[in-house]
Amino acid sequence: HHVVLNITDFYTEPYKDELKLYDGWNTTLRPMEKFHGKKKFPQLIRNTNETLSLVFKSDHGVYYPGFRLLFSAESNEDSYVEDHSIMYISIIIITLLSIMLVAGIIVAVFRRAPRRYENPLYLASVSYSEHAELRNDSDIYS
């Protein structure tokens, strides 16, 4: 299981009263989230394991309404299904973009490839003259 946190109200003294969230027991590491002032939380906050530590520090100068939060436990299988569905969608999108890229490269290569009638090396031109002379016993006429 992991913890799901729903912060419904949050209004503390800006930069003085602060709520820090830690993923696990260790509060000496960098917090996963840090809040102060007036905040709205449109999404739930989820941690990665069964422990979520909260540390609230406040000075005693000014009083603000504070915060209200609700927490619950969520099975790891629920998030596993969500994570895998997002992964499958990402794989499908990357595959489609790759196919489009390859198709674009193929089209670009074929558009740049010279056509038989556009390349002067393929054009046969023969000119005849009334005064054809044989030069050096060869079959070339001028």
mmCIF file with all atom_site columns, C-alpha atoms in Angstrom:
data_model
loop_
_atom_site.group_PDB
_atom_site.id
_atom_site.type_symbol
_atom_site.label_atom_id
_atom_site.label_alt_id
_atom_site.label_comp_id
_atom_site.label_asym_id
_atom_site.label_entity_id
_atom_site.label_seq_id
_atom_site.pdbx_PDB_ins_code
_atom_site.Cartn_x
_atom_site.Cartn_y
_atom_site.Cartn_z
_atom_site.occupancy
_atom_site.B_iso_or_equiv
_atom_site.pdbx_formal_charge
_atom_site.auth_seq_id
_atom_site.auth_comp_id
_atom_site.auth_asym_id
_atom_site.auth_atom_id
_atom_site.pdbx_PDB_model_num
ATOM 1   C CA . HIS A 1 1   ? 0.000  0.000  0.000   1.00 0.00 ? 1   HIS A CA 1
ATOM 2   C CA . HIS A 1 2   ? 0.919  3.642  -0.268  1.00 0.00 ? 2   HIS A CA 1
ATOM 3   C CA . VAL A 1 3   ? -0.521 6.832  1.225   1.00 0.00 ? 3   VAL A CA 1
ATOM 4   C CA . VAL A 1 4   ? -2.908 9.135  -0.620  1.00 0.00 ? 4   VAL A CA 1
ATOM 5   C CA . LEU A 1 5   ? -3.168 12.663 0.733   1.00 0.00 ? 5   LEU A CA 1
ATOM 6   C CA . ASN A 1 6   ? -6.013 15.066 -0.034  1.00 0.00 ? 6   ASN A CA 1
ATOM 7   C CA . ILE A 1 7   ? -5.326 18.636 1.110   1.00 0.00 ? 7   ILE A CA 1
ATOM 8   C CA . THR A 1 8   ? -8.660 20.459 0.993   1.00 0.00 ? 8   THR A CA 1
ATOM 9   C CA . ASP A 1 9   ? -7.726 23.782 2.629   1.00 0.00 ? 9   ASP A CA 1
ATOM 10  C CA . PHE A 1 10  ? -4.297 25.323 2.976   1.00 0.00 ? 10  PHE A CA 1
ATOM 11  C CA . TYR A 1 11  ? -3.562 28.853 4.176   1.00 0.00 ? 11  TYR A CA 1
ATOM 12  C CA . THR A 1 12  ? -0.487 29.475 6.315   1.00 0.00 ? 12  THR A CA 1
ATOM 13  C CA . GLU A 1 13  ? 1.774  32.458 6.859   1.00 0.00 ? 13  GLU A CA 1
ATOM 14  C CA . PRO A 1 14  ? 3.855  32.764 3.659   1.00 0.00 ? 14  PRO A CA 1
ATOM 15  C CA . TYR A 1 15  ? 7.516  31.704 4.078   1.00 0.00 ? 15  TYR A CA 1
ATOM 16  C CA . LYS A 1 16  ? 7.126  31.402 7.874   1.00 0.00 ? 16  LYS A CA 1
ATOM 17  C CA . ASP A 1 17  ? 4.713  28.485 8.394   1.00 0.00 ? 17  ASP A CA 1
ATOM 18  C CA . GLU A 1 18  ? 5.628  25.548 6.198   1.00 0.00 ? 18  GLU A CA 1
ATOM 19  C CA . LEU A 1 19  ? 4.389  21.996 5.651   1.00 0.00 ? 19  LEU A CA 1
ATOM 20  C CA . LYS A 1 20  ? 6.912  19.505 4.259   1.00 0.00 ? 20  LYS A CA 1
ATOM 21  C CA . LEU A 1 21  ? 6.033  16.034 2.963   1.00 0.00 ? 21  LEU A CA 1
ATOM 22  C CA . TYR A 1 22  ? 8.597  13.225 2.961   1.00 0.00 ? 22  TYR A CA 1
ATOM 23  C CA . ASP A 1 23  ? 8.338  9.927  1.124   1.00 0.00 ? 23  ASP A CA 1
ATOM 24  C CA . GLY A 1 24  ? 9.169  7.570  4.011   1.00 0.00 ? 24  GLY A CA 1
ATOM 25  C CA . TRP A 1 25  ? 10.397 7.990  7.579   1.00 0.00 ? 25  TRP A CA 1
ATOM 26  C CA . ASN A 1 26  ? 13.575 9.961  6.898   1.00 0.00 ? 26  ASN A CA 1
ATOM 27  C CA . THR A 1 27  ? 12.927 13.695 7.333   1.00 0.00 ? 27  THR A CA 1
ATOM 28  C CA . THR A 1 28  ? 16.584 14.648 6.846   1.00 0.00 ? 28  THR A CA 1
ATOM 29  C CA . LEU A 1 29  ? 16.411 14.022 3.096   1.00 0.00 ? 29  LEU A CA 1
ATOM 30  C CA . ARG A 1 30  ? 14.968 16.453 0.574   1.00 0.00 ? 30  ARG A CA 1
ATOM 31  C CA . PRO A 1 31  ? 11.168 16.687 0.943   1.00 0.00 ? 31  PRO A CA 1
ATOM 32  C CA . MET A 1 32  ? 8.991  15.479 -1.925  1.00 0.00 ? 32  MET A CA 1
ATOM 33  C CA . GLU A 1 33  ? 6.736  18.533 -1.494  1.00 0.00 ? 33  GLU A CA 1
ATOM 34  C CA . LYS A 1 34  ? 6.914  21.818 0.413   1.00 0.00 ? 34  LYS A CA 1
ATOM 35  C CA . PHE A 1 35  ? 3.956  24.203 0.939   1.00 0.00 ? 35  PHE A CA 1
ATOM 36  C CA . HIS A 1 36  ? 3.366  27.613 2.501   1.00 0.00 ? 36  HIS A CA 1
ATOM 37  C CA . GLY A 1 37  ? 0.993  30.522 1.928   1.00 0.00 ? 37  GLY A CA 1
ATOM 38  C CA . LYS A 1 38  ? -2.397 30.016 0.271   1.00 0.00 ? 38  LYS A CA 1
ATOM 39  C CA . LYS A 1 39  ? -2.607 26.953 -1.973  1.00 0.00 ? 39  LYS A CA 1
ATOM 40  C CA . LYS A 1 40  ? -5.223 25.001 -3.872  1.00 0.00 ? 40  LYS A CA 1
ATOM 41  C CA . PHE A 1 41  ? -4.706 21.323 -4.562  1.00 0.00 ? 41  PHE A CA 1
ATOM 42  C CA . PRO A 1 42  ? -6.682 20.075 -7.566  1.00 0.00 ? 42  PRO A CA 1
ATOM 43  C CA . GLN A 1 43  ? -4.997 16.644 -7.430  1.00 0.00 ? 43  GLN A CA 1
ATOM 44  C CA . LEU A 1 44  ? -4.344 14.047 -4.781  1.00 0.00 ? 44  LEU A CA 1
ATOM 45  C CA . ILE A 1 45  ? -0.790 13.562 -3.546  1.00 0.00 ? 45  ILE A CA 1
ATOM 46  C CA . ARG A 1 46  ? 0.562  9.985  -3.603  1.00 0.00 ? 46  ARG A CA 1
ATOM 47  C CA . ASN A 1 47  ? 3.814  8.691  -2.219  1.00 0.00 ? 47  ASN A CA 1
ATOM 48  C CA . THR A 1 48  ? 5.694  5.587  -3.338  1.00 0.00 ? 48  THR A CA 1
ATOM 49  C CA . ASN A 1 49  ? 5.597  3.449  -0.189  1.00 0.00 ? 49  ASN A CA 1
ATOM 50  C CA . GLU A 1 50  ? 3.524  2.804  2.942   1.00 0.00 ? 50  GLU A CA 1
ATOM 51  C CA . THR A 1 51  ? 4.980  5.714  4.947   1.00 0.00 ? 51  THR A CA 1
ATOM 52  C CA . LEU A 1 52  ? 4.430  9.430  4.432   1.00 0.00 ? 52  LEU A CA 1
ATOM 53  C CA . SER A 1 53  ? 5.988  11.826 6.954   1.00 0.00 ? 53  SER A CA 1
ATOM 54  C CA . LEU A 1 54  ? 4.655  15.345 7.474   1.00 0.00 ? 54  LEU A CA 1
ATOM 55  C CA . VAL A 1 55  ? 6.603  18.095 9.246   1.00 0.00 ? 55  VAL A CA 1
ATOM 56  C CA . PHE A 1 56  ? 4.923  21.423 10.019  1.00 0.00 ? 56  PHE A CA 1
ATOM 57  C CA . LYS A 1 57  ? 7.100  24.296 11.223  1.00 0.00 ? 57  LYS A CA 1
ATOM 58  C CA . SER A 1 58  ? 5.619  27.560 12.405  1.00 0.00 ? 58  SER A CA 1
ATOM 59  C CA . ASP A 1 59  ? 6.697  30.711 14.124  1.00 0.00 ? 59  ASP A CA 1
ATOM 60  C CA . HIS A 1 60  ? 4.423  32.059 16.813  1.00 0.00 ? 60  HIS A CA 1
ATOM 61  C CA . GLY A 1 61  ? 3.988  35.517 15.326  1.00 0.00 ? 61  GLY A CA 1
ATOM 62  C CA . VAL A 1 62  ? 0.925  35.654 13.093  1.00 0.00 ? 62  VAL A CA 1
ATOM 63  C CA . TYR A 1 63  ? -2.018 33.275 13.006  1.00 0.00 ? 63  TYR A CA 1
ATOM 64  C CA . TYR A 1 64  ? -3.485 32.000 9.744   1.00 0.00 ? 64  TYR A CA 1
ATOM 65  C CA . PRO A 1 65  ? -6.305 29.458 9.321   1.00 0.00 ? 65  PRO A CA 1
ATOM 66  C CA . GLY A 1 66  ? -3.884 26.564 8.756   1.00 0.00 ? 66  GLY A CA 1
ATOM 67  C CA . PHE A 1 67  ? -4.698 23.473 6.740   1.00 0.00 ? 67  PHE A CA 1
ATOM 68  C CA . ARG A 1 68  ? -7.054 20.536 6.546   1.00 0.00 ? 68  ARG A CA 1
ATOM 69  C CA . LEU A 1 69  ? -6.023 17.236 5.076   1.00 0.00 ? 69  LEU A CA 1
ATOM 70  C CA . LEU A 1 70  ? -7.455 13.778 4.637   1.00 0.00 ? 70  LEU A CA 1
ATOM 71  C CA . PHE A 1 71  ? -5.391 10.674 4.106   1.00 0.00 ? 71  PHE A CA 1
ATOM 72  C CA . SER A 1 72  ? -6.049 7.109  3.082   1.00 0.00 ? 72  SER A CA 1
ATOM 73  C CA . ALA A 1 73  ? -4.202 4.008  1.954   1.00 0.00 ? 73  ALA A CA 1
ATOM 74  C CA . GLU A 1 74  ? -4.338 2.815  -1.629  1.00 0.00 ? 74  GLU A CA 1
ATOM 75  C CA . SER A 1 75  ? -3.369 -0.591 -2.927  1.00 0.00 ? 75  SER A CA 1
ATOM 76  C CA . ASN A 1 76  ? -0.260 -0.682 -5.086  1.00 0.00 ? 76  ASN A CA 1
ATOM 77  C CA . GLU A 1 77  ? -2.165 -2.700 -7.714  1.00 0.00 ? 77  GLU A CA 1
ATOM 78  C CA . ASP A 1 78  ? -4.396 0.336  -8.390  1.00 0.00 ? 78  ASP A CA 1
ATOM 79  C CA . SER A 1 79  ? -1.437 2.538  -9.206  1.00 0.00 ? 79  SER A CA 1
ATOM 80  C CA . TYR A 1 80  ? 0.204  -0.366 -11.075 1.00 0.00 ? 80  TYR A CA 1
ATOM 81  C CA . VAL A 1 81  ? -2.765 -0.516 -13.467 1.00 0.00 ? 81  VAL A CA 1
ATOM 82  C CA . GLU A 1 82  ? -2.705 3.282  -13.944 1.00 0.00 ? 82  GLU A CA 1
ATOM 83  C CA . ASP A 1 83  ? 1.060  3.294  -14.552 1.00 0.00 ? 83  ASP A CA 1
ATOM 84  C CA . HIS A 1 84  ? 0.862  0.468  -17.090 1.00 0.00 ? 84  HIS A CA 1
ATOM 85  C CA . SER A 1 85  ? -2.040 1.993  -18.996 1.00 0.00 ? 85  SER A CA 1
ATOM 86  C CA . ILE A 1 86  ? -0.060 5.231  -19.312 1.00 0.00 ? 86  ILE A CA 1
ATOM 87  C CA . MET A 1 87  ? 2.992  3.230  -20.388 1.00 0.00 ? 87  MET A CA 1
ATOM 88  C CA . TYR A 1 88  ? 0.998  1.364  -23.076 1.00 0.00 ? 88  TYR A CA 1
ATOM 89  C CA . ILE A 1 89  ? -0.443 4.614  -24.411 1.00 0.00 ? 89  ILE A CA 1
ATOM 90  C CA . SER A 1 90  ? 3.071  6.091  -24.522 1.00 0.00 ? 90  SER A CA 1
ATOM 91  C CA . ILE A 1 91  ? 4.387  3.067  -26.419 1.00 0.00 ? 91  ILE A CA 1
ATOM 92  C CA . ILE A 1 92  ? 1.544  3.315  -28.953 1.00 0.00 ? 92  ILE A CA 1
ATOM 93  C CA . ILE A 1 93  ? 2.169  7.039  -29.478 1.00 0.00 ? 93  ILE A CA 1
ATOM 94  C CA . ILE A 1 94  ? 5.931  6.539  -29.875 1.00 0.00 ? 94  ILE A CA 1
ATOM 95  C CA . THR A 1 95  ? 5.336  3.683  -32.348 1.00 0.00 ? 95  THR A CA 1
ATOM 96  C CA . LEU A 1 96  ? 2.927  5.765  -34.437 1.00 0.00 ? 96  LEU A CA 1
ATOM 97  C CA . LEU A 1 97  ? 5.321  8.726  -34.464 1.00 0.00 ? 97  LEU A CA 1
ATOM 98  C CA . SER A 1 98  ? 8.178  6.428  -35.511 1.00 0.00 ? 98  SER A CA 1
ATOM 99  C CA . ILE A 1 99  ? 6.109  5.010  -38.379 1.00 0.00 ? 99  ILE A CA 1
ATOM 100 C CA . MET A 1 100 ? 5.217  8.537  -39.497 1.00 0.00 ? 100 MET A CA 1
ATOM 101 C CA . LEU A 1 101 ? 8.889  9.556  -39.354 1.00 0.00 ? 101 LEU A CA 1
ATOM 102 C CA . VAL A 1 102 ? 10.008 6.565  -41.438 1.00 0.00 ? 102 VAL A CA 1
ATOM 103 C CA . ALA A 1 103 ? 7.214  7.191  -43.967 1.00 0.00 ? 103 ALA A CA 1
ATOM 104 C CA . GLY A 1 104 ? 8.244  10.854 -44.192 1.00 0.00 ? 104 GLY A CA 1
ATOM 105 C CA . ILE A 1 105 ? 11.868 9.915  -44.805 1.00 0.00 ? 105 ILE A CA 1
ATOM 106 C CA . ILE A 1 106 ? 10.869 7.435  -47.523 1.00 0.00 ? 106 ILE A CA 1
ATOM 107 C CA . VAL A 1 107 ? 8.684  10.037 -49.252 1.00 0.00 ? 107 VAL A CA 1
ATOM 108 C CA . ALA A 1 108 ? 11.477 12.627 -49.041 1.00 0.00 ? 108 ALA A CA 1
ATOM 109 C CA . VAL A 1 109 ? 14.026 10.203 -50.511 1.00 0.00 ? 109 VAL A CA 1
ATOM 110 C CA . PHE A 1 110 ? 11.768 9.264  -53.418 1.00 0.00 ? 110 PHE A CA 1
ATOM 111 C CA . ARG A 1 111 ? 10.979 12.902 -54.151 1.00 0.00 ? 111 ARG A CA 1
ATOM 112 C CA . ARG A 1 112 ? 14.692 13.719 -54.310 1.00 0.00 ? 112 ARG A CA 1
ATOM 113 C CA . ALA A 1 113 ? 15.567 10.696 -56.448 1.00 0.00 ? 113 ALA A CA 1
ATOM 114 C CA . PRO A 1 114 ? 16.121 11.782 -60.056 1.00 0.00 ? 114 PRO A CA 1
ATOM 115 C CA . ARG A 1 115 ? 13.595 10.607 -62.549 1.00 0.00 ? 115 ARG A CA 1
ATOM 116 C CA . ARG A 1 116 ? 14.797 9.197  -65.859 1.00 0.00 ? 116 ARG A CA 1
ATOM 117 C CA . TYR A 1 117 ? 13.687 12.194 -67.892 1.00 0.00 ? 117 TYR A CA 1
ATOM 118 C CA . GLU A 1 118 ? 15.102 14.772 -65.484 1.00 0.00 ? 118 GLU A CA 1
ATOM 119 C CA . ASN A 1 119 ? 18.706 13.561 -65.484 1.00 0.00 ? 119 ASN A CA 1
ATOM 120 C CA . PRO A 1 120 ? 20.720 14.784 -68.478 1.00 0.00 ? 120 PRO A CA 1
ATOM 121 C CA . LEU A 1 121 ? 22.938 11.695 -68.320 1.00 0.00 ? 121 LEU A CA 1
ATOM 122 C CA . TYR A 1 122 ? 19.998 9.617  -69.437 1.00 0.00 ? 122 TYR A CA 1
ATOM 123 C CA . LEU A 1 123 ? 19.004 11.834 -72.373 1.00 0.00 ? 123 LEU A CA 1
ATOM 124 C CA . ALA A 1 124 ? 20.210 10.478 -75.668 1.00 0.00 ? 124 ALA A CA 1
ATOM 125 C CA . SER A 1 125 ? 21.098 13.123 -78.159 1.00 0.00 ? 125 SER A CA 1
ATOM 126 C CA . VAL A 1 126 ? 22.287 12.369 -81.626 1.00 0.00 ? 126 VAL A CA 1
ATOM 127 C CA . SER A 1 127 ? 23.214 15.008 -84.143 1.00 0.00 ? 127 SER A CA 1
ATOM 128 C CA . TYR A 1 128 ? 23.915 14.422 -87.771 1.00 0.00 ? 128 TYR A CA 1
ATOM 129 C CA . SER A 1 129 ? 25.889 16.598 -90.040 1.00 0.00 ? 129 SER A CA 1
ATOM 130 C CA . GLU A 1 130 ? 26.031 16.642 -93.801 1.00 0.00 ? 130 GLU A CA 1
ATOM 131 C CA . HIS A 1 131 ? 29.813 16.631 -93.685 1.00 0.00 ? 131 HIS A CA 1
ATOM 132 C CA . ALA A 1 132 ? 30.419 13.593 -91.572 1.00 0.00 ? 132 ALA A CA 1
ATOM 133 C CA . GLU A 1 133 ? 34.045 12.713 -91.355 1.00 0.00 ? 133 GLU A CA 1
ATOM 134 C CA . LEU A 1 134 ? 35.650 9.606  -90.047 1.00 0.00 ? 134 LEU A CA 1
ATOM 135 C CA . ARG A 1 135 ? 38.330 10.403 -87.473 1.00 0.00 ? 135 ARG A CA 1
ATOM 136 C CA . ASN A 1 136 ? 41.143 8.036  -86.646 1.00 0.00 ? 136 ASN A CA 1
ATOM 137 C CA . ASP A 1 137 ? 39.362 4.989  -87.993 1.00 0.00 ? 137 ASP A CA 1
ATOM 138 C CA . SER A 1 138 ? 36.670 5.131  -85.309 1.00 0.00 ? 138 SER A CA 1
ATOM 139 C CA . ASP A 1 139 ? 32.911 5.111  -85.532 1.00 0.00 ? 139 ASP A CA 1
ATOM 140 C CA . ILE A 1 140 ? 32.518 8.624  -84.139 1.00 0.00 ? 140 ILE A CA 1
ATOM 141 C CA . TYR A 1 141 ? 31.106 11.218 -86.499 1.00 0.00 ? 141 TYR A CA 1
ATOM 142 C CA . SER A 1 142 ? 31.041 14.952 -86.008 1.00 0.00 ? 142 SER A CA 1
#
